[in-house]
Amino acid sequence: MPEVPLKLTMKDFKSDQEVRWCPGCGDYAILAAVQNFMPELGIPRERITFISGIGCSSRFPYYMNTYGMHSIHGRAPAIASGLSVSRPDLSVWVVTGDGDALSIGGNHLIHALRRNVNLKILLFNNRIYGLTKGQYSPTSELGKITKSTPVGSADSPFNPISLALGAEATFVARTLDSDRKHLQSVLRAAAQHEGSAFIEIYQNCNIFNDGAFDTLKEPETREDYLIRLEHGEPITFGAQGQWSVVHPPGGFGLKVVPTESAEASDIVIHDQTISEPAYAFALSRLPEGDNRHTPIGVFRSVDRPSYDRLVTDQLTEAKAKLTAEPEAELASLLSSGDTWTIL
Amino acid sequence: MSKQVRQLDRVVIRFAGDSGDGMQLTGDRFTSETAQLGNDISTLPNFPAEIRAPAGTLPGVSSFQVHFADFDILTPGDAPNVLVAMNPAALKANLPDLPRGAEIIVNTDEFTKRNLAKVGYATNPLEDGSLNGYALHPVALTSMTIKALEALEVSKKDAERAKNMFALGLLSWMYSRPSESTLDFLNRKFASRPHLAQANIAAFKAGWNFGETTEDFAVRYEVKPAQMPPGTYRNITGNVALALGVVAAGVRAKLPVFLGAYPITPASDVLHELSKHKKFGVTTVQAEDEIAAVGVALGASYGGALGVTTTSGPGVALKGETISLAVALELPLLIIDVQRAGPSTGLPTKTEQADLNMALFGRHGEAPVAVIAPNSPSDCFYAAVEAARIALKYRTPVLLLSDGYIANGSEPWRLPEISELPDLQVEFATAPNGPDGQFLPYLRDPETLARPWAVPGTPGLEHRIGGLEKADKTGDISYDPANHDFMVRTRAARIEGIPVPDVEVDDPSDNARILVLGWGSTYGPIGAACRALRARGIDIAQAHLRHLSPMPANLGAVLKSYDKVVIPEMNLGQLAHVIRARFLIDAIGYNQVRGLPFTANELETMLEEVIKSA
């Protein structure tokens, strides 16, 4: 935290580059929400770095007036890990998409999460490849008809939240591009979390997959489709709170039932701090094909030392053993082991 | 009883056995004792890719060759004078390399009907006269070891496993090696299991005493210390030298070192060694894959560390895209390729020089990097420092090409004074550099063409970089055709403009008309071949390339001043191809890809033929 309170505003986080997403793209809303949120961090701009991979969302760093790197397809979590671990003084954010993070870069994502590297990972999920003009993505629904799948895709999609939980990510959340207030509340929680924070942001691609999340946004459906998770609150939803998430007695996982038919004691009180990921995983399985019963908010937020901290602690402990100037220590390192002298 | 002592100027010993017999350790210890004595040394381990191939089979044979002399030597020796064969497989696999008259010490206990049949011996070679041309010493190594340890509280299995120390004791006696360092070593190694320390020491002593008392070994040998420049020496393998070079580079640059690596033969030892040196500010990350390994290194370089990744050929292939990103970002990055025989998994524990093309050209787009190759195990230290110097000063990826031969081979290394090492300190950008007070991340140093290294955390220099083509100076995204052409040429000019030392020609006669040109680990065998020719009055010039990209400025003129240029390589002519393309010289290639280094003898024969036909 800075010594003097910073007086930064949203404007300070806008770079001089012209934003070049398609008009109407959900990315604009996310960019504005992030730029608007950044001053709240209280971190000077120079200590913030955005690292992205490849794809529409990955142009994001160019528009942030912080440090930034637009890297290569899928590798942002790896590059960001190197930066974060070597520079614990920085706040490192990763911006990625469903193809970038879950297809070509799937390996780096799960390993960053399992290590709990101190990265804030924003996954813009539009369920389509936009930059390459409309092929199906690893989050596209089975049977998706696209340029590369004219009779429908035969691939089952990933559920990004389930995947992150499977990797035992310590912070897992979902939000919507169009709901700035909610998006920022999730960013806030993520920023306060030590270790990897994984945020899936449903983002509309109005060119190649328009309306993918409409049921979660339209006033007629959203109240019955969205489940807003609040830590410590019973999980009930619907315009009149007519739906509840329950532990089915004797059953496995979680289930949505009409509130009136639910035993009050069966209604789940949301607890994001449960260390066992099975509960959050069960939540992540609630959505149905038409997005009905999609939870948003923080699924899981648990404490585990970050990889950065563990590595830094090892380094600090080792460096404390330096008894001489590094050059002198180096000389004794070189001459360690069996040596002999020729006069 | 005092035995006859005979003076020798050089000896080559090969220890060979099953991969579980501890031959690498035995060879290592013998080498260390020999180093203590002040002989010059060169070693060559040779082991299978399988950790434990079926016992007693030919694929399971592991060996360690050590060459030591009272003068300076350049190679681990073409052919052993002494073979220690722990079983029939070791004998069968190594016999073809033995000159007639060589001494063979065999463990007779292992020459059972079953073991002989396993490797296709119809009759016992110890008895059928087929070894009549050699000085054969049959020794019941296993049973004598077990007998020697009878009084100790060790299991029969542990006693049997100590037979390599019996062999080491015997050889140490034969060649008058000092034994203190081995005894110390065993006490250290088995500090937590003193009964094993005791057993191994007892086995070693039993072997020594056996040599002293048995009639079979009538002669003991001495090899006097070599005349070497004054200084403190240690024996070092190429992989450890690389690691120490990287640590030294970090110290001399006053920068943290950040290594990303994924385990791969034969490079893993560099990771192992570097992971021990955290107190120097060295972070090592064992990444999830080769791509992540170079990714974390590049991320750390972006943050102001010396980013390093170590691998072998298959790993370099996977890292290619990230190396290209580093070319575009113009950040320091050190990529160490300990080459092995390919393609694909190839011969993972065997050596080759076939990644030169990949190092020079193996990336998409015009993506030039600096390439440097050490010529011996100890030279790996200096090559690592030099590679780091270029990476830091010119803000570029540098590929260092070692190989399995010098990675695992060892030689004495005269320790440098730290102050003799180059000062690698760099200046990070701290203030805007533009005419209007703005920061221009691609405004170059006119001399080096390097761009400023502005690390995150520096106030006022916030900027964005990336893989998209950048406009000159501003670094903004640019699709302008002329700008792309300019940037591609500038990146090439930056590498081509790195000043590297002129190539030196070794021609004591000053009359040679034939030049032999090499690069990397072939330096030893080529040098030994040239010496042998000159000793016979035949003139030959030798030049060796350390810098493959950029090449020394005088190289073309040097090559053109000879009638013929011969290029031996452990590949099918990759350097020769570059030399032909670049200098229009009809270089003669001499190529082998057998997974083994050249022998000096074969190079001598080949060069003599070239000279005769000139």
PDB file of N, CA and C in Angstrom, chain B residues 460-539:
ATOM      1  N   GLY B 460       6.263   6.505 -14.153  1.00  0.00           N
ATOM      2  CA  GLY B 460       6.345   7.377 -15.309  1.00  0.00           C
ATOM      3  C   GLY B 460       6.693   6.673 -16.605  1.00  0.00           C
ATOM      4  N   LEU B 461       7.095   5.393 -16.542  1.00  0.00           N
ATOM      5  CA  LEU B 461       7.469   4.693 -17.774  1.00  0.00           C
ATOM      6  C   LEU B 461       6.452   3.611 -18.158  1.00  0.00           C
ATOM      7  N   GLU B 462       5.244   3.716 -17.614  1.00  0.00           N
ATOM      8  CA  GLU B 462       4.234   2.716 -17.940  1.00  0.00           C
ATOM      9  C   GLU B 462       4.095   2.629 -19.461  1.00  0.00           C
ATOM     10  N   HIS B 463       4.173   1.413 -19.974  1.00  0.00           N
ATOM     11  CA  HIS B 463       4.047   1.229 -21.415  1.00  0.00           C
ATOM     12  C   HIS B 463       3.616  -0.197 -21.675  1.00  0.00           C
ATOM     13  N   ARG B 464       3.193  -0.460 -22.882  1.00  0.00           N
ATOM     14  CA  ARG B 464       2.713  -1.775 -23.249  1.00  0.00           C
ATOM     15  C   ARG B 464       3.583  -2.312 -24.379  1.00  0.00           C
ATOM     16  N   ILE B 465       3.961  -3.580 -24.240  1.00  0.00           N
ATOM     17  CA  ILE B 465       4.697  -4.229 -25.324  1.00  0.00           C
ATOM     18  C   ILE B 465       3.964  -5.505 -25.700  1.00  0.00           C
ATOM     19  N   GLY B 466       4.344  -6.075 -26.829  1.00  0.00           N
ATOM     20  CA  GLY B 466       3.640  -7.287 -27.230  1.00  0.00           C
ATOM     21  C   GLY B 466       4.195  -7.866 -28.505  1.00  0.00           C
ATOM     22  N   GLY B 467       3.574  -8.937 -28.936  1.00  0.00           N
ATOM     23  CA  GLY B 467       4.055  -9.645 -30.107  1.00  0.00           C
ATOM     24  C   GLY B 467       3.648  -9.005 -31.421  1.00  0.00           C
ATOM     25  N   LEU B 468       2.672  -8.112 -31.397  1.00  0.00           N
ATOM     26  CA  LEU B 468       2.315  -7.425 -32.650  1.00  0.00           C
ATOM     27  C   LEU B 468       3.467  -6.500 -33.051  1.00  0.00           C
ATOM     28  N   GLU B 469       3.636  -6.309 -34.337  1.00  0.00           N
ATOM     29  CA  GLU B 469       4.724  -5.433 -34.792  1.00  0.00           C
ATOM     30  C   GLU B 469       4.548  -4.049 -34.189  1.00  0.00           C
ATOM     31  N   LYS B 470       5.680  -3.495 -33.800  1.00  0.00           N
ATOM     32  CA  LYS B 470       5.660  -2.209 -33.124  1.00  0.00           C
ATOM     33  C   LYS B 470       6.219  -1.123 -34.015  1.00  0.00           C
ATOM     34  N   ALA B 471       5.701   0.069 -33.819  1.00  0.00           N
ATOM     35  CA  ALA B 471       6.259   1.207 -34.533  1.00  0.00           C
ATOM     36  C   ALA B 471       7.628   1.517 -33.947  1.00  0.00           C
ATOM     37  N   ASP B 472       8.545   1.877 -34.815  1.00  0.00           N
ATOM     38  CA  ASP B 472       9.862   2.336 -34.376  1.00  0.00           C
ATOM     39  C   ASP B 472       9.675   3.398 -33.283  1.00  0.00           C
ATOM     40  N   LYS B 473      10.514   3.374 -32.324  1.00  0.00           N
ATOM     41  CA  LYS B 473      10.547   4.341 -31.210  1.00  0.00           C
ATOM     42  C   LYS B 473       9.371   4.227 -30.255  1.00  0.00           C
ATOM     43  N   THR B 474       8.134   4.448 -30.720  1.00  0.00           N
ATOM     44  CA  THR B 474       7.011   4.507 -29.775  1.00  0.00           C
ATOM     45  C   THR B 474       6.617   3.131 -29.269  1.00  0.00           C
ATOM     46  N   GLY B 475       6.831   2.097 -30.079  1.00  0.00           N
ATOM     47  CA  GLY B 475       6.401   0.759 -29.687  1.00  0.00           C
ATOM     48  C   GLY B 475       4.902   0.558 -29.838  1.00  0.00           C
ATOM     49  N   ASP B 476       4.186   1.533 -30.382  1.00  0.00           N
ATOM     50  CA  ASP B 476       2.748   1.350 -30.612  1.00  0.00           C
ATOM     51  C   ASP B 476       2.536   0.290 -31.686  1.00  0.00           C
ATOM     52  N   ILE B 477       1.360  -0.326 -31.678  1.00  0.00           N
ATOM     53  CA  ILE B 477       1.056  -1.305 -32.727  1.00  0.00           C
ATOM     54  C   ILE B 477       1.156  -0.610 -34.085  1.00  0.00           C
ATOM     55  N   SER B 478       1.816  -1.265 -35.035  1.00  0.00           N
ATOM     56  CA  SER B 478       1.936  -0.651 -36.358  1.00  0.00           C
ATOM     57  C   SER B 478       1.804  -1.693 -37.454  1.00  0.00           C
ATOM     58  N   TYR B 479       0.920  -1.413 -38.400  1.00  0.00           N
ATOM     59  CA  TYR B 479       0.765  -2.294 -39.568  1.00  0.00           C
ATOM     60  C   TYR B 479       1.416  -1.669 -40.799  1.00  0.00           C
ATOM     61  N   ASP B 480       2.171  -0.620 -40.603  1.00  0.00           N
ATOM     62  CA  ASP B 480       2.769   0.105 -41.715  1.00  0.00           C
ATOM     63  C   ASP B 480       3.843  -0.754 -42.402  1.00  0.00           C
ATOM     64  N   PRO B 481       3.725  -0.961 -43.736  1.00  0.00           N
ATOM     65  CA  PRO B 481       4.678  -1.842 -44.434  1.00  0.00           C
ATOM     66  C   PRO B 481       6.138  -1.396 -44.277  1.00  0.00           C
ATOM     67  N   ALA B 482       6.370  -0.117 -44.413  1.00  0.00           N
ATOM     68  CA  ALA B 482       7.750   0.373 -44.341  1.00  0.00           C
ATOM     69  C   ALA B 482       8.311   0.194 -42.937  1.00  0.00           C
ATOM     70  N   ASN B 483       7.445   0.383 -41.951  1.00  0.00           N
ATOM     71  CA  ASN B 483       7.897   0.207 -40.567  1.00  0.00           C
ATOM     72  C   ASN B 483       8.272  -1.244 -40.307  1.00  0.00           C
ATOM     73  N   HIS B 484       7.445  -2.178 -40.804  1.00  0.00           N
ATOM     74  CA  HIS B 484       7.751  -3.600 -40.581  1.00  0.00           C
ATOM     75  C   HIS B 484       9.089  -3.953 -41.219  1.00  0.00           C
ATOM     76  N   ASP B 485       9.279  -3.508 -42.444  1.00  0.00           N
ATOM     77  CA  ASP B 485      10.537  -3.771 -43.140  1.00  0.00           C
ATOM     78  C   ASP B 485      11.713  -3.207 -42.327  1.00  0.00           C
ATOM     79  N   PHE B 486      11.531  -2.013 -41.816  1.00  0.00           N
ATOM     80  CA  PHE B 486      12.577  -1.367 -41.030  1.00  0.00           C
ATOM     81  C   PHE B 486      12.865  -2.144 -39.745  1.00  0.00           C
ATOM     82  N   MET B 487      11.795  -2.560 -39.071  1.00  0.00           N
ATOM     83  CA  MET B 487      11.976  -3.243 -37.782  1.00  0.00           C
ATOM     84  C   MET B 487      12.637  -4.613 -37.973  1.00  0.00           C
ATOM     85  N   VAL B 488      12.210  -5.349 -39.019  1.00  0.00           N
ATOM     86  CA  VAL B 488      12.819  -6.653 -39.287  1.00  0.00           C
ATOM     87  C   VAL B 488      14.319  -6.483 -39.544  1.00  0.00           C
ATOM     88  N   ARG B 489      14.660  -5.497 -40.368  1.00  0.00           N
ATOM     89  CA  ARG B 489      16.077  -5.275 -40.681  1.00  0.00           C
ATOM     90  C   ARG B 489      16.854  -4.792 -39.457  1.00  0.00           C
ATOM     91  N   THR B 490      16.187  -4.004 -38.630  1.00  0.00           N
ATOM     92  CA  THR B 490      16.883  -3.485 -37.448  1.00  0.00           C
ATOM     93  C   THR B 490      17.160  -4.601 -36.449  1.00  0.00           C
ATOM     94  N   ARG B 491      16.186  -5.501 -36.267  1.00  0.00           N
ATOM     95  CA  ARG B 491      16.414  -6.620 -35.345  1.00  0.00           C
ATOM     96  C   ARG B 491      17.566  -7.496 -35.845  1.00  0.00           C
ATOM     97  N   ALA B 492      17.633  -7.676 -37.160  1.00  0.00           N
ATOM     98  CA  ALA B 492      18.732  -8.471 -37.726  1.00  0.00           C
ATOM     99  C   ALA B 492      20.062  -7.738 -37.536  1.00  0.00           C
ATOM    100  N   ALA B 493      20.040  -6.435 -37.769  1.00  0.00           N
ATOM    101  CA  ALA B 493      21.284  -5.650 -37.659  1.00  0.00           C
ATOM    102  C   ALA B 493      21.784  -5.627 -36.223  1.00  0.00           C
ATOM    103  N   ARG B 494      20.852  -5.644 -35.282  1.00  0.00           N
ATOM    104  CA  ARG B 494      21.238  -5.623 -33.870  1.00  0.00           C
ATOM    105  C   ARG B 494      22.041  -6.875 -33.524  1.00  0.00           C
ATOM    106  N   ILE B 495      21.610  -8.026 -34.036  1.00  0.00           N
ATOM    107  CA  ILE B 495      22.348  -9.267 -33.767  1.00  0.00           C
ATOM    108  C   ILE B 495      23.658  -9.274 -34.565  1.00  0.00           C
ATOM    109  N   GLU B 496      23.558  -8.927 -35.827  1.00  0.00           N
ATOM    110  CA  GLU B 496      24.743  -8.976 -36.695  1.00  0.00           C
ATOM    111  C   GLU B 496      25.815  -8.003 -36.198  1.00  0.00           C
ATOM    112  N   GLY B 497      25.391  -6.962 -35.504  1.00  0.00           N
ATOM    113  CA  GLY B 497      26.336  -5.931 -35.062  1.00  0.00           C
ATOM    114  C   GLY B 497      26.975  -6.215 -33.710  1.00  0.00           C
ATOM    115  N   ILE B 498      26.612  -7.304 -33.085  1.00  0.00           N
ATOM    116  CA  ILE B 498      27.230  -7.612 -31.781  1.00  0.00           C
ATOM    117  C   ILE B 498      28.704  -7.914 -32.016  1.00  0.00           C
ATOM    118  N   PRO B 499      29.605  -7.155 -31.391  1.00  0.00           N
ATOM    119  CA  PRO B 499      31.014  -7.431 -31.635  1.00  0.00           C
ATOM    120  C   PRO B 499      31.435  -8.732 -30.940  1.00  0.00           C
ATOM    121  N   VAL B 500      31.996  -9.648 -31.704  1.00  0.00           N
ATOM    122  CA  VAL B 500      32.510 -10.885 -31.109  1.00  0.00           C
ATOM    123  C   VAL B 500      33.983 -11.003 -31.494  1.00  0.00           C
ATOM    124  N   PRO B 501      34.769 -11.668 -30.678  1.00  0.00           N
ATOM    125  CA  PRO B 501      36.210 -11.753 -30.958  1.00  0.00           C
ATOM    126  C   PRO B 501      36.491 -12.442 -32.298  1.00  0.00           C
ATOM    127  N   ASP B 502      37.569 -12.016 -32.940  1.00  0.00           N
ATOM    128  CA  ASP B 502      38.000 -12.680 -34.174  1.00  0.00           C
ATOM    129  C   ASP B 502      38.303 -14.145 -33.895  1.00  0.00           C
ATOM    130  N   VAL B 503      38.088 -14.967 -34.912  1.00  0.00           N
ATOM    131  CA  VAL B 503      38.448 -16.371 -34.759  1.00  0.00           C
ATOM    132  C   VAL B 503      39.973 -16.481 -34.859  1.00  0.00           C
ATOM    133  N   GLU B 504      40.550 -17.274 -33.970  1.00  0.00           N
ATOM    134  CA  GLU B 504      42.003 -17.429 -33.967  1.00  0.00           C
ATOM    135  C   GLU B 504      42.384 -18.727 -34.649  1.00  0.00           C
ATOM    136  N   VAL B 505      43.475 -18.683 -35.389  1.00  0.00           N
ATOM    137  CA  VAL B 505      43.929 -19.886 -36.079  1.00  0.00           C
ATOM    138  C   VAL B 505      45.150 -20.433 -35.361  1.00  0.00           C
ATOM    139  N   ASP B 506      45.117 -21.721 -35.088  1.00  0.00           N
ATOM    140  CA  ASP B 506      46.256 -22.372 -34.467  1.00  0.00           C
ATOM    141  C   ASP B 506      47.022 -23.106 -35.558  1.00  0.00           C
ATOM    142  N   ASP B 507      48.151 -22.552 -35.938  1.00  0.00           N
ATOM    143  CA  ASP B 507      49.008 -23.202 -36.937  1.00  0.00           C
ATOM    144  C   ASP B 507      50.460 -22.898 -36.588  1.00  0.00           C
ATOM    145  N   PRO B 508      51.054 -23.731 -35.736  1.00  0.00           N
ATOM    146  CA  PRO B 508      52.422 -23.457 -35.275  1.00  0.00           C
ATOM    147  C   PRO B 508      53.406 -23.328 -36.437  1.00  0.00           C
ATOM    148  N   SER B 509      53.152 -24.026 -37.558  1.00  0.00           N
ATOM    149  CA  SER B 509      54.101 -24.003 -38.679  1.00  0.00           C
ATOM    150  C   SER B 509      53.957 -22.741 -39.510  1.00  0.00           C
ATOM    151  N   ASP B 510      52.764 -22.159 -39.465  1.00  0.00           N
ATOM    152  CA  ASP B 510      52.454 -21.026 -40.333  1.00  0.00           C
ATOM    153  C   ASP B 510      52.496 -21.402 -41.807  1.00  0.00           C
ATOM    154  N   ASN B 511      52.537 -22.692 -42.093  1.00  0.00           N
ATOM    155  CA  ASN B 511      52.656 -23.151 -43.476  1.00  0.00           C
ATOM    156  C   ASN B 511      51.487 -23.985 -43.934  1.00  0.00           C
ATOM    157  N   ALA B 512      50.535 -24.202 -43.025  1.00  0.00           N
ATOM    158  CA  ALA B 512      49.455 -25.135 -43.355  1.00  0.00           C
ATOM    159  C   ALA B 512      48.633 -24.605 -44.530  1.00  0.00           C
ATOM    160  N   ARG B 513      48.198 -25.519 -45.372  1.00  0.00           N
ATOM    161  CA  ARG B 513      47.338 -25.139 -46.499  1.00  0.00           C
ATOM    162  C   ARG B 513      45.915 -25.653 -46.289  1.00  0.00           C
ATOM    163  N   ILE B 514      45.776 -26.474 -45.260  1.00  0.00           N
ATOM    164  CA  ILE B 514      44.458 -27.029 -44.949  1.00  0.00           C
ATOM    165  C   ILE B 514      44.043 -26.512 -43.573  1.00  0.00           C
ATOM    166  N   LEU B 515      42.797 -26.049 -43.509  1.00  0.00           N
ATOM    167  CA  LEU B 515      42.261 -25.581 -42.228  1.00  0.00           C
ATOM    168  C   LEU B 515      41.142 -26.515 -41.804  1.00  0.00           C
ATOM    169  N   VAL B 516      41.195 -26.937 -40.534  1.00  0.00           N
ATOM    170  CA  VAL B 516      40.064 -27.694 -40.018  1.00  0.00           C
ATOM    171  C   VAL B 516      39.285 -26.770 -39.094  1.00  0.00           C
ATOM    172  N   LEU B 517      37.995 -26.637 -39.412  1.00  0.00           N
ATOM    173  CA  LEU B 517      37.139 -25.715 -38.672  1.00  0.00           C
ATOM    174  C   LEU B 517      36.102 -26.526 -37.900  1.00  0.00           C
ATOM    175  N   GLY B 518      35.956 -26.209 -36.634  1.00  0.00           N
ATOM    176  CA  GLY B 518      34.937 -26.899 -35.838  1.00  0.00           C
ATOM    177  C   GLY B 518      34.152 -25.904 -35.012  1.00  0.00           C
ATOM    178  N   TRP B 519      33.181 -26.433 -34.288  1.00  0.00           N
ATOM    179  CA  TRP B 519      32.431 -25.608 -33.330  1.00  0.00           C
ATOM    180  C   TRP B 519      31.994 -26.507 -32.180  1.00  0.00           C
ATOM    181  N   GLY B 520      31.886 -25.922 -31.025  1.00  0.00           N
ATOM    182  CA  GLY B 520      31.363 -26.667 -29.884  1.00  0.00           C
ATOM    183  C   GLY B 520      32.285 -27.762 -29.410  1.00  0.00           C
ATOM    184  N   SER B 521      31.689 -28.897 -29.050  1.00  0.00           N
ATOM    185  CA  SER B 521      32.400 -29.915 -28.274  1.00  0.00           C
ATOM    186  C   SER B 521      33.424 -30.703 -29.072  1.00  0.00           C
ATOM    187  N   THR B 522      33.508 -30.487 -30.376  1.00  0.00           N
ATOM    188  CA  THR B 522      34.499 -31.239 -31.158  1.00  0.00           C
ATOM    189  C   THR B 522      35.912 -30.674 -31.005  1.00  0.00           C
ATOM    190  N   TYR B 523      36.025 -29.596 -30.225  1.00  0.00           N
ATOM    191  CA  TYR B 523      37.333 -28.957 -30.077  1.00  0.00           C
ATOM    192  C   TYR B 523      38.413 -29.938 -29.618  1.00  0.00           C
ATOM    193  N   GLY B 524      38.083 -30.754 -28.620  1.00  0.00           N
ATOM    194  CA  GLY B 524      39.072 -31.682 -28.069  1.00  0.00           C
ATOM    195  C   GLY B 524      39.580 -32.675 -29.089  1.00  0.00           C
ATOM    196  N   PRO B 525      38.701 -33.481 -29.666  1.00  0.00           N
ATOM    197  CA  PRO B 525      39.161 -34.467 -30.656  1.00  0.00           C
ATOM    198  C   PRO B 525      39.865 -33.827 -31.854  1.00  0.00           C
ATOM    199  N   ILE B 526      39.360 -32.674 -32.341  1.00  0.00           N
ATOM    200  CA  ILE B 526      40.024 -32.035 -33.483  1.00  0.00           C
ATOM    201  C   ILE B 526      41.429 -31.586 -33.071  1.00  0.00           C
ATOM    202  N   GLY B 527      41.517 -30.977 -31.885  1.00  0.00           N
ATOM    203  CA  GLY B 527      42.822 -30.505 -31.409  1.00  0.00           C
ATOM    204  C   GLY B 527      43.810 -31.648 -31.246  1.00  0.00           C
ATOM    205  N   ALA B 528      43.313 -32.771 -30.689  1.00  0.00           N
ATOM    206  CA  ALA B 528      44.204 -33.921 -30.483  1.00  0.00           C
ATOM    207  C   ALA B 528      44.670 -34.482 -31.824  1.00  0.00           C
ATOM    208  N   ALA B 529      43.753 -34.496 -32.804  1.00  0.00           N
ATOM    209  CA  ALA B 529      44.131 -34.992 -34.135  1.00  0.00           C
ATOM    210  C   ALA B 529      45.184 -34.085 -34.765  1.00  0.00           C
ATOM    211  N   CYS B 530      45.011 -32.767 -34.626  1.00  0.00           N
ATOM    212  CA  CYS B 530      45.976 -31.824 -35.200  1.00  0.00           C
ATOM    213  C   CYS B 530      47.352 -31.999 -34.549  1.00  0.00           C
ATOM    214  N   ARG B 531      47.357 -32.168 -33.229  1.00  0.00           N
ATOM    215  CA  ARG B 531      48.622 -32.387 -32.528  1.00  0.00           C
ATOM    216  C   ARG B 531      49.337 -33.634 -33.052  1.00  0.00           C
ATOM    217  N   ALA B 532      48.550 -34.688 -33.243  1.00  0.00           N
ATOM    218  CA  ALA B 532      49.142 -35.947 -33.687  1.00  0.00           C
ATOM    219  C   ALA B 532      49.746 -35.776 -35.084  1.00  0.00           C
ATOM    220  N   LEU B 533      49.041 -35.051 -35.951  1.00  0.00           N
ATOM    221  CA  LEU B 533      49.563 -34.817 -37.302  1.00  0.00           C
ATOM    222  C   LEU B 533      50.851 -34.012 -37.245  1.00  0.00           C
ATOM    223  N   ARG B 534      50.830 -32.962 -36.451  1.00  0.00           N
ATOM    224  CA  ARG B 534      52.009 -32.091 -36.370  1.00  0.00           C
ATOM    225  C   ARG B 534      53.201 -32.855 -35.790  1.00  0.00           C
ATOM    226  N   ALA B 535      52.906 -33.746 -34.842  1.00  0.00           N
ATOM    227  CA  ALA B 535      53.988 -34.533 -34.252  1.00  0.00           C
ATOM    228  C   ALA B 535      54.666 -35.386 -35.318  1.00  0.00           C
ATOM    229  N   ARG B 536      53.885 -35.662 -36.378  1.00  0.00           N
ATOM    230  CA  ARG B 536      54.462 -36.448 -37.479  1.00  0.00           C
ATOM    231  C   ARG B 536      54.968 -35.553 -38.608  1.00  0.00           C
ATOM    232  N   GLY B 537      55.038 -34.257 -38.333  1.00  0.00           N
ATOM    233  CA  GLY B 537      55.603 -33.339 -39.315  1.00  0.00           C
ATOM    234  C   GLY B 537      54.629 -32.863 -40.374  1.00  0.00           C
ATOM    235  N   ILE B 538      53.355 -33.085 -40.152  1.00  0.00           N
ATOM    236  CA  ILE B 538      52.351 -32.676 -41.142  1.00  0.00           C
ATOM    237  C   ILE B 538      51.705 -31.367 -40.685  1.00  0.00           C
ATOM    238  N   ASP B 539      51.694 -30.369 -41.556  1.00  0.00           N
ATOM    239  CA  ASP B 539      51.136 -29.063 -41.185  1.00  0.00           C
ATOM    240  C   ASP B 539      49.619 -29.072 -41.308  1.00  0.00           C
TER     241      ASP B 539
END
